[in-house]
Amino acid sequence: QVQLVESGGGLVKPGGSLRLSCAASGFTFSDYYMSWIRQAPGKGLEWVSYISSSGSTTFYADSVKARFTFSRDNAKNSLYLQMNSLTAEDTAVYYCARVPGGGLVEIYDHWGQGTLGTVSS
Amino acid sequence: EIVLTQSPGTLSLSPGERAILSCRASQSVSSRFLAWYQQKPGQAPRLLIYGASTRATGIPDRFSGSGSGTDFTLTISRLEPEDFAIYYCQQYGSSTGVTFGPGTKVDIK
């Protein structure tokens, strides 16, 4: 069955960095676009970024552009989100999610359990 | 950016009742690009409906979606105890990106 397992969250000071990972299994990882979506504590969902199946194309929300980098290693069935220059507004549970259908329609049919990144001094 | 507004913010109902949730967009959204998710406390969201009206794999038929343009609806025909949760609508547009609504909480009356 499809499994997505995030890791790498934790506590970091403002201005610091975190690198999140997402390990995928149970499907042909290299066939799928993937995304990161985050949820601040007690708040709604915010799309962060997506990456094409090959990793050649990425898009970012304006709120994270130039600070976050989304990459993937299809040989390792893994995703990475490098987050730099973090602020308190980046505090959230970060979910990786699968985009079905070749990325033509960005919906999310499988989600990981999420990893919490907290930015605080 | 397309802004999605969901109403009501909270819906208090009893098991067995019908729930009708609304999602309104600030500009027209293609039905193909409108989805609904369910989220329970401490869990990741789960895809319920995509293309405005197509149930995702394994979703019971008491869940149905409808609508077009700027007005979309999620209906739960008869609430089961496991349906009490927060529901989010989501749209995608190639030029407008991905946005989620703020959610509707369905809680037990």
PDB file of C-alpha atoms in Angstrom:
ATOM      1  CA  GLN A   1       0.000   0.000   0.000  1.00  0.00           C
ATOM      2  CA  VAL A   2       1.054   3.587  -0.522  1.00  0.00           C
ATOM      3  CA  GLN A   3       3.103   4.955   2.351  1.00  0.00           C
ATOM      4  CA  LEU A   4       4.626   8.374   2.831  1.00  0.00           C
ATOM      5  CA  VAL A   5       6.721   8.966   5.926  1.00  0.00           C
ATOM      6  CA  GLU A   6       8.042  12.425   6.744  1.00  0.00           C
ATOM      7  CA  SER A   7      10.963  13.151   9.058  1.00  0.00           C
ATOM      8  CA  GLY A   8      13.326  15.943   9.956  1.00  0.00           C
ATOM      9  CA  GLY A   9      11.062  18.269  11.871  1.00  0.00           C
ATOM     10  CA  GLY A  10      12.129  19.860  15.108  1.00  0.00           C
ATOM     11  CA  LEU A  11      12.829  23.101  16.924  1.00  0.00           C
ATOM     12  CA  VAL A  12      14.940  25.749  15.220  1.00  0.00           C
ATOM     13  CA  LYS A  13      15.693  29.392  15.982  1.00  0.00           C
ATOM     14  CA  PRO A  14      14.479  32.220  13.739  1.00  0.00           C
ATOM     15  CA  GLY A  15      16.804  32.559  10.786  1.00  0.00           C
ATOM     16  CA  GLY A  16      17.803  28.935  11.017  1.00  0.00           C
ATOM     17  CA  SER A  17      17.312  26.012   8.673  1.00  0.00           C
ATOM     18  CA  LEU A  18      15.595  22.641   8.592  1.00  0.00           C
ATOM     19  CA  ARG A  19      15.713  19.837   6.063  1.00  0.00           C
ATOM     20  CA  LEU A  20      12.625  17.680   5.847  1.00  0.00           C
ATOM     21  CA  SER A  21      12.531  14.284   4.192  1.00  0.00           C
ATOM     22  CA  CYS A  22       9.728  12.100   2.924  1.00  0.00           C
ATOM     23  CA  ALA A  23      10.236   8.398   2.229  1.00  0.00           C
ATOM     24  CA  ALA A  24       7.805   6.872  -0.240  1.00  0.00           C
ATOM     25  CA  SER A  25       6.872   3.237  -0.770  1.00  0.00           C
ATOM     26  CA  GLY A  26       4.135   1.074  -2.255  1.00  0.00           C
ATOM     27  CA  PHE A  27       3.992   2.761  -5.665  1.00  0.00           C
ATOM     28  CA  THR A  28       6.231   3.668  -8.599  1.00  0.00           C
ATOM     29  CA  PHE A  29       7.599   6.841  -7.085  1.00  0.00           C
ATOM     30  CA  SER A  30       9.264   8.144 -10.240  1.00  0.00           C
ATOM     31  CA  ASP A  31       5.885   8.268 -12.045  1.00  0.00           C
ATOM     32  CA  TYR A  32       4.340  10.821  -9.699  1.00  0.00           C
ATOM     33  CA  TYR A  33       4.442  14.538  -9.079  1.00  0.00           C
ATOM     34  CA  MET A  34       4.677  15.247  -5.360  1.00  0.00           C
ATOM     35  CA  SER A  35       3.863  18.204  -3.142  1.00  0.00           C
ATOM     36  CA  TRP A  36       4.435  19.658   0.298  1.00  0.00           C
ATOM     37  CA  ILE A  37       1.473  21.133   2.159  1.00  0.00           C
ATOM     38  CA  ARG A  38       1.713  22.665   5.607  1.00  0.00           C
ATOM     39  CA  GLN A  39      -0.663  23.393   8.451  1.00  0.00           C
ATOM     40  CA  ALA A  40       0.110  25.880  11.195  1.00  0.00           C
ATOM     41  CA  PRO A  41      -1.095  24.779  14.661  1.00  0.00           C
ATOM     42  CA  GLY A  42      -4.876  25.070  14.825  1.00  0.00           C
ATOM     43  CA  LYS A  43      -5.047  26.545  11.323  1.00  0.00           C
ATOM     44  CA  GLY A  44      -5.972  25.464   7.809  1.00  0.00           C
ATOM     45  CA  LEU A  45      -3.976  23.963   4.978  1.00  0.00           C
ATOM     46  CA  GLU A  46      -1.443  25.867   2.881  1.00  0.00           C
ATOM     47  CA  TRP A  47       0.170  24.531  -0.280  1.00  0.00           C
ATOM     48  CA  VAL A  48       3.940  25.004  -0.172  1.00  0.00           C
ATOM     49  CA  SER A  49       5.517  23.481  -3.257  1.00  0.00           C
ATOM     50  CA  TYR A  50       5.335  20.805  -5.892  1.00  0.00           C
ATOM     51  CA  ILE A  51       7.880  18.908  -7.943  1.00  0.00           C
ATOM     52  CA  SER A  52       7.521  17.080 -11.234  1.00  0.00           C
ATOM     53  CA  SER A  53       8.079  13.349 -11.494  1.00  0.00           C
ATOM     54  CA  SER A  54      11.598  13.791 -12.861  1.00  0.00           C
ATOM     55  CA  GLY A  55      12.442  16.608 -10.465  1.00  0.00           C
ATOM     56  CA  SER A  56      13.185  19.008 -13.291  1.00  0.00           C
ATOM     57  CA  THR A  57      10.292  21.358 -12.472  1.00  0.00           C
ATOM     58  CA  THR A  58       9.362  22.916  -9.157  1.00  0.00           C
ATOM     59  CA  PHE A  59       6.900  25.593  -8.095  1.00  0.00           C
ATOM     60  CA  TYR A  60       6.653  27.394  -4.775  1.00  0.00           C
ATOM     61  CA  ALA A  61       4.139  29.443  -2.867  1.00  0.00           C
ATOM     62  CA  ASP A  62       5.092  33.113  -2.743  1.00  0.00           C
ATOM     63  CA  SER A  63       5.436  32.821   1.043  1.00  0.00           C
ATOM     64  CA  VAL A  64       8.390  30.426   0.725  1.00  0.00           C
ATOM     65  CA  LYS A  65       9.881  31.312  -2.636  1.00  0.00           C
ATOM     66  CA  ALA A  66      13.652  31.854  -2.538  1.00  0.00           C
ATOM     67  CA  ARG A  67      13.846  30.342   0.953  1.00  0.00           C
ATOM     68  CA  PHE A  68      12.700  26.757   0.387  1.00  0.00           C
ATOM     69  CA  THR A  69      14.068  24.202  -2.079  1.00  0.00           C
ATOM     70  CA  PHE A  70      12.168  21.057  -3.038  1.00  0.00           C
ATOM     71  CA  SER A  71      14.129  18.164  -4.487  1.00  0.00           C
ATOM     72  CA  ARG A  72      13.770  14.430  -4.981  1.00  0.00           C
ATOM     73  CA  ASP A  73      15.918  11.348  -5.416  1.00  0.00           C
ATOM     74  CA  ASN A  74      14.003   8.819  -7.490  1.00  0.00           C
ATOM     75  CA  ALA A  75      16.657   6.170  -6.872  1.00  0.00           C
ATOM     76  CA  LYS A  76      15.972   6.441  -3.136  1.00  0.00           C
ATOM     77  CA  ASN A  77      12.204   7.056  -3.411  1.00  0.00           C
ATOM     78  CA  SER A  78      12.680  10.174  -1.346  1.00  0.00           C
ATOM     79  CA  LEU A  79      11.715  13.828  -1.249  1.00  0.00           C
ATOM     80  CA  TYR A  80      13.553  16.646   0.457  1.00  0.00           C
ATOM     81  CA  LEU A  81      12.472  20.126   1.516  1.00  0.00           C
ATOM     82  CA  GLN A  82      15.342  22.427   2.443  1.00  0.00           C
ATOM     83  CA  MET A  83      13.956  25.343   4.458  1.00  0.00           C
ATOM     84  CA  ASN A  84      16.195  28.365   5.102  1.00  0.00           C
ATOM     85  CA  SER A  85      15.747  31.763   6.751  1.00  0.00           C
ATOM     86  CA  LEU A  86      12.932  30.412   8.846  1.00  0.00           C
ATOM     87  CA  THR A  87      10.502  32.643  10.737  1.00  0.00           C
ATOM     88  CA  ALA A  88       7.802  31.955  13.285  1.00  0.00           C
ATOM     89  CA  GLU A  89       5.270  32.009  10.439  1.00  0.00           C
ATOM     90  CA  ASP A  90       6.865  28.827   9.083  1.00  0.00           C
ATOM     91  CA  THR A  91       5.913  26.887  12.219  1.00  0.00           C
ATOM     92  CA  ALA A  92       3.642  24.107  10.992  1.00  0.00           C
ATOM     93  CA  VAL A  93       3.098  20.441  10.423  1.00  0.00           C
ATOM     94  CA  TYR A  94       4.550  19.695   7.011  1.00  0.00           C
ATOM     95  CA  TYR A  95       2.884  16.981   4.945  1.00  0.00           C
ATOM     96  CA  CYS A  96       4.204  15.383   1.800  1.00  0.00           C
ATOM     97  CA  ALA A  97       1.467  14.283  -0.560  1.00  0.00           C
ATOM     98  CA  ARG A  98       1.147  12.415  -3.832  1.00  0.00           C
ATOM     99  CA  VAL A  99      -0.351  14.041  -6.908  1.00  0.00           C
ATOM    100  CA  PRO A 100      -2.136  11.468  -9.098  1.00  0.00           C
ATOM    101  CA  GLY A 101      -2.755  11.598 -12.799  1.00  0.00           C
ATOM    102  CA  GLY A 102       0.575  12.816 -14.095  1.00  0.00           C
ATOM    103  CA  GLY A 103       0.325  16.128 -12.331  1.00  0.00           C
ATOM    104  CA  LEU A 104      -2.329  17.446 -14.691  1.00  0.00           C
ATOM    105  CA  VAL A 105      -4.674  18.208 -11.830  1.00  0.00           C
ATOM    106  CA  GLU A 106      -3.101  19.055  -8.535  1.00  0.00           C
ATOM    107  CA  ILE A 107      -5.043  17.073  -5.992  1.00  0.00           C
ATOM    108  CA  TYR A 108      -3.565  14.909  -3.266  1.00  0.00           C
ATOM    109  CA  ASP A 109      -4.648  11.291  -3.043  1.00  0.00           C
ATOM    110  CA  HIS A 110      -2.185  10.105  -0.378  1.00  0.00           C
ATOM    111  CA  TRP A 111      -0.632  12.052   2.482  1.00  0.00           C
ATOM    112  CA  GLY A 112       2.053  11.326   5.023  1.00  0.00           C
ATOM    113  CA  GLN A 113       1.426  11.670   8.746  1.00  0.00           C
ATOM    114  CA  GLY A 114       3.292  14.977   8.840  1.00  0.00           C
ATOM    115  CA  THR A 115       6.338  16.312  10.663  1.00  0.00           C
ATOM    116  CA  LEU A 116       6.252  19.362  12.921  1.00  0.00           C
ATOM    117  CA  GLY A 117       8.717  22.165  12.372  1.00  0.00           C
ATOM    118  CA  THR A 118       8.756  24.786  15.124  1.00  0.00           C
ATOM    119  CA  VAL A 119      10.565  28.104  14.751  1.00  0.00           C
ATOM    120  CA  SER A 120      11.103  29.785  18.088  1.00  0.00           C
ATOM    121  CA  SER A 121      13.836  31.502  20.050  1.00  0.00           C
TER     122      SER A 121
ATOM    123  CA  GLU B   1      -4.986  34.069  -6.269  1.00  0.00           C
ATOM    124  CA  ILE B   2      -8.435  32.504  -5.977  1.00  0.00           C
ATOM    125  CA  VAL B   3      -9.845  32.795  -2.463  1.00  0.00           C
ATOM    126  CA  LEU B   4     -12.150  30.040  -1.251  1.00  0.00           C
ATOM    127  CA  THR B   5     -14.749  30.778   1.426  1.00  0.00           C
ATOM    128  CA  GLN B   6     -16.444  27.936   3.281  1.00  0.00           C
ATOM    129  CA  SER B   7     -19.691  28.125   5.176  1.00  0.00           C
ATOM    130  CA  PRO B   8     -20.784  27.598   7.776  1.00  0.00           C
ATOM    131  CA  GLY B   9     -17.672  27.714   9.905  1.00  0.00           C
ATOM    132  CA  THR B  10     -19.156  25.105  12.224  1.00  0.00           C
ATOM    133  CA  LEU B  11     -22.086  22.782  11.617  1.00  0.00           C
ATOM    134  CA  SER B  12     -23.597  21.107  14.669  1.00  0.00           C
ATOM    135  CA  LEU B  13     -25.641  18.062  13.743  1.00  0.00           C
ATOM    136  CA  SER B  14     -26.689  14.684  15.108  1.00  0.00           C
ATOM    137  CA  PRO B  15     -25.779  11.284  13.653  1.00  0.00           C
ATOM    138  CA  GLY B  16     -28.199  10.365  10.897  1.00  0.00           C
ATOM    139  CA  GLU B  17     -28.773  13.963   9.822  1.00  0.00           C
ATOM    140  CA  ARG B  18     -27.818  15.450   6.481  1.00  0.00           C
ATOM    141  CA  ALA B  19     -24.876  17.842   6.257  1.00  0.00           C
ATOM    142  CA  ILE B  20     -24.586  20.425   3.520  1.00  0.00           C
ATOM    143  CA  LEU B  21     -21.265  22.268   3.274  1.00  0.00           C
ATOM    144  CA  SER B  22     -20.638  25.204   0.974  1.00  0.00           C
ATOM    145  CA  CYS B  23     -17.463  26.352  -0.795  1.00  0.00           C
ATOM    146  CA  ARG B  24     -17.526  29.623  -2.704  1.00  0.00           C
ATOM    147  CA  ALA B  25     -14.683  30.865  -4.933  1.00  0.00           C
ATOM    148  CA  SER B  26     -13.713  34.491  -5.551  1.00  0.00           C
ATOM    149  CA  GLN B  27     -13.654  33.747  -9.285  1.00  0.00           C
ATOM    150  CA  SER B  28     -14.792  30.913 -11.493  1.00  0.00           C
ATOM    151  CA  VAL B  29     -13.099  27.552 -10.947  1.00  0.00           C
ATOM    152  CA  SER B  30     -13.145  24.719 -13.412  1.00  0.00           C
ATOM    153  CA  SER B  31     -15.125  21.839 -11.883  1.00  0.00           C
ATOM    154  CA  ARG B  32     -12.283  19.582 -12.919  1.00  0.00           C
ATOM    155  CA  PHE B  33     -10.040  21.349 -10.411  1.00  0.00           C
ATOM    156  CA  LEU B  34     -12.202  21.367  -7.268  1.00  0.00           C
ATOM    157  CA  ALA B  35     -11.637  18.825  -4.490  1.00  0.00           C
ATOM    158  CA  TRP B  36     -12.821  18.138  -0.948  1.00  0.00           C
ATOM    159  CA  TYR B  37     -10.833  16.665   1.951  1.00  0.00           C
ATOM    160  CA  GLN B  38     -11.733  15.385   5.398  1.00  0.00           C
ATOM    161  CA  GLN B  39      -9.415  15.842   8.357  1.00  0.00           C
ATOM    162  CA  LYS B  40      -9.813  14.311  11.793  1.00  0.00           C
ATOM    163  CA  PRO B  41      -7.852  15.511  14.843  1.00  0.00           C
ATOM    164  CA  GLY B  42      -4.218  14.442  14.763  1.00  0.00           C
ATOM    165  CA  GLN B  43      -4.545  12.953  11.286  1.00  0.00           C
ATOM    166  CA  ALA B  44      -3.576  13.977   7.786  1.00  0.00           C
ATOM    167  CA  PRO B  45      -6.312  15.094   5.411  1.00  0.00           C
ATOM    168  CA  ARG B  46      -8.018  12.442   3.294  1.00  0.00           C
ATOM    169  CA  LEU B  47      -9.199  13.023  -0.264  1.00  0.00           C
ATOM    170  CA  LEU B  48     -12.982  12.634  -0.510  1.00  0.00           C
ATOM    171  CA  ILE B  49     -14.081  14.191  -3.778  1.00  0.00           C
ATOM    172  CA  TYR B  50     -12.255  15.421  -6.873  1.00  0.00           C
ATOM    173  CA  GLY B  51     -13.473  16.949 -10.111  1.00  0.00           C
ATOM    174  CA  ALA B  52     -16.206  18.515  -7.947  1.00  0.00           C
ATOM    175  CA  SER B  53     -18.293  15.324  -7.918  1.00  0.00           C
ATOM    176  CA  THR B  54     -16.175  12.168  -8.259  1.00  0.00           C
ATOM    177  CA  ARG B  55     -15.656  10.164  -5.103  1.00  0.00           C
ATOM    178  CA  ALA B  56     -12.104   9.076  -4.385  1.00  0.00           C
ATOM    179  CA  THR B  57     -11.293   5.399  -3.957  1.00  0.00           C
ATOM    180  CA  GLY B  58     -12.968   3.855  -0.936  1.00  0.00           C
ATOM    181  CA  ILE B  59     -15.174   6.842  -0.098  1.00  0.00           C
ATOM    182  CA  PRO B  60     -18.726   5.824   0.890  1.00  0.00           C
ATOM    183  CA  ASP B  61     -21.584   6.928  -1.321  1.00  0.00           C
ATOM    184  CA  ARG B  62     -23.136   8.998   1.453  1.00  0.00           C
ATOM    185  CA  PHE B  63     -20.575  11.628   0.402  1.00  0.00           C
ATOM    186  CA  SER B  64     -21.443  13.569  -2.731  1.00  0.00           C
ATOM    187  CA  GLY B  65     -20.169  16.726  -4.371  1.00  0.00           C
ATOM    188  CA  SER B  66     -21.797  19.139  -6.760  1.00  0.00           C
ATOM    189  CA  GLY B  67     -21.520  22.617  -8.152  1.00  0.00           C
ATOM    190  CA  SER B  68     -19.850  24.681 -10.821  1.00  0.00           C
ATOM    191  CA  GLY B  69     -18.408  28.113 -11.455  1.00  0.00           C
ATOM    192  CA  THR B  70     -18.018  29.753  -8.071  1.00  0.00           C
ATOM    193  CA  ASP B  71     -20.374  27.663  -5.928  1.00  0.00           C
ATOM    194  CA  PHE B  72     -19.689  24.105  -4.818  1.00  0.00           C
ATOM    195  CA  THR B  73     -21.328  21.847  -2.247  1.00  0.00           C
ATOM    196  CA  LEU B  74     -20.329  18.767  -0.287  1.00  0.00           C
ATOM    197  CA  THR B  75     -23.288  16.761   1.007  1.00  0.00           C
ATOM    198  CA  ILE B  76     -23.136  13.982   3.566  1.00  0.00           C
ATOM    199  CA  SER B  77     -26.502  12.268   3.260  1.00  0.00           C
ATOM    200  CA  ARG B  78     -26.617  10.641   6.713  1.00  0.00           C
ATOM    201  CA  LEU B  79     -23.911  11.434   9.215  1.00  0.00           C
ATOM    202  CA  GLU B  80     -22.100   8.497  10.735  1.00  0.00           C
ATOM    203  CA  PRO B  81     -20.119   8.912  13.989  1.00  0.00           C
ATOM    204  CA  GLU B  82     -16.844   8.789  12.047  1.00  0.00           C
ATOM    205  CA  ASP B  83     -17.881  11.726   9.814  1.00  0.00           C
ATOM    206  CA  PHE B  84     -17.492  14.355  12.520  1.00  0.00           C
ATOM    207  CA  ALA B  85     -14.387  16.168  11.324  1.00  0.00           C
ATOM    208  CA  ILE B  86     -13.177  19.261   9.486  1.00  0.00           C
ATOM    209  CA  TYR B  87     -13.807  19.483   5.754  1.00  0.00           C
ATOM    210  CA  TYR B  88     -11.694  21.546   3.353  1.00  0.00           C
ATOM    211  CA  CYS B  89     -12.318  22.460  -0.253  1.00  0.00           C
ATOM    212  CA  GLN B  90      -9.350  23.003  -2.558  1.00  0.00           C
ATOM    213  CA  GLN B  91      -8.938  24.402  -6.042  1.00  0.00           C
ATOM    214  CA  TYR B  92      -6.151  24.293  -8.545  1.00  0.00           C
ATOM    215  CA  GLY B  93      -5.593  26.572 -11.513  1.00  0.00           C
ATOM    216  CA  SER B  94      -2.550  26.579 -13.740  1.00  0.00           C
ATOM    217  CA  SER B  95      -2.314  30.363 -13.535  1.00  0.00           C
ATOM    218  CA  THR B  96      -3.673  30.824 -10.040  1.00  0.00           C
ATOM    219  CA  GLY B  97      -2.015  28.007  -8.121  1.00  0.00           C
ATOM    220  CA  VAL B  98      -3.440  25.896  -5.318  1.00  0.00           C
ATOM    221  CA  THR B  99      -5.605  27.282  -2.548  1.00  0.00           C
ATOM    222  CA  PHE B 100      -7.610  25.693   0.242  1.00  0.00           C
ATOM    223  CA  GLY B 101     -10.695  26.991   1.965  1.00  0.00           C
ATOM    224  CA  PRO B 102     -10.569  27.706   5.716  1.00  0.00           C
ATOM    225  CA  GLY B 103     -12.585  24.603   6.522  1.00  0.00           C
ATOM    226  CA  THR B 104     -15.975  23.683   7.966  1.00  0.00           C
ATOM    227  CA  LYS B 105     -16.059  21.800  11.236  1.00  0.00           C
ATOM    228  CA  VAL B 106     -18.860  19.287  11.548  1.00  0.00           C
ATOM    229  CA  ASP B 107     -19.386  18.517  15.199  1.00  0.00           C
ATOM    230  CA  ILE B 108     -21.851  16.521  17.238  1.00  0.00           C
ATOM    231  CA  LYS B 109     -24.915  18.409  18.439  1.00  0.00           C
TER     232      LYS B 109
END
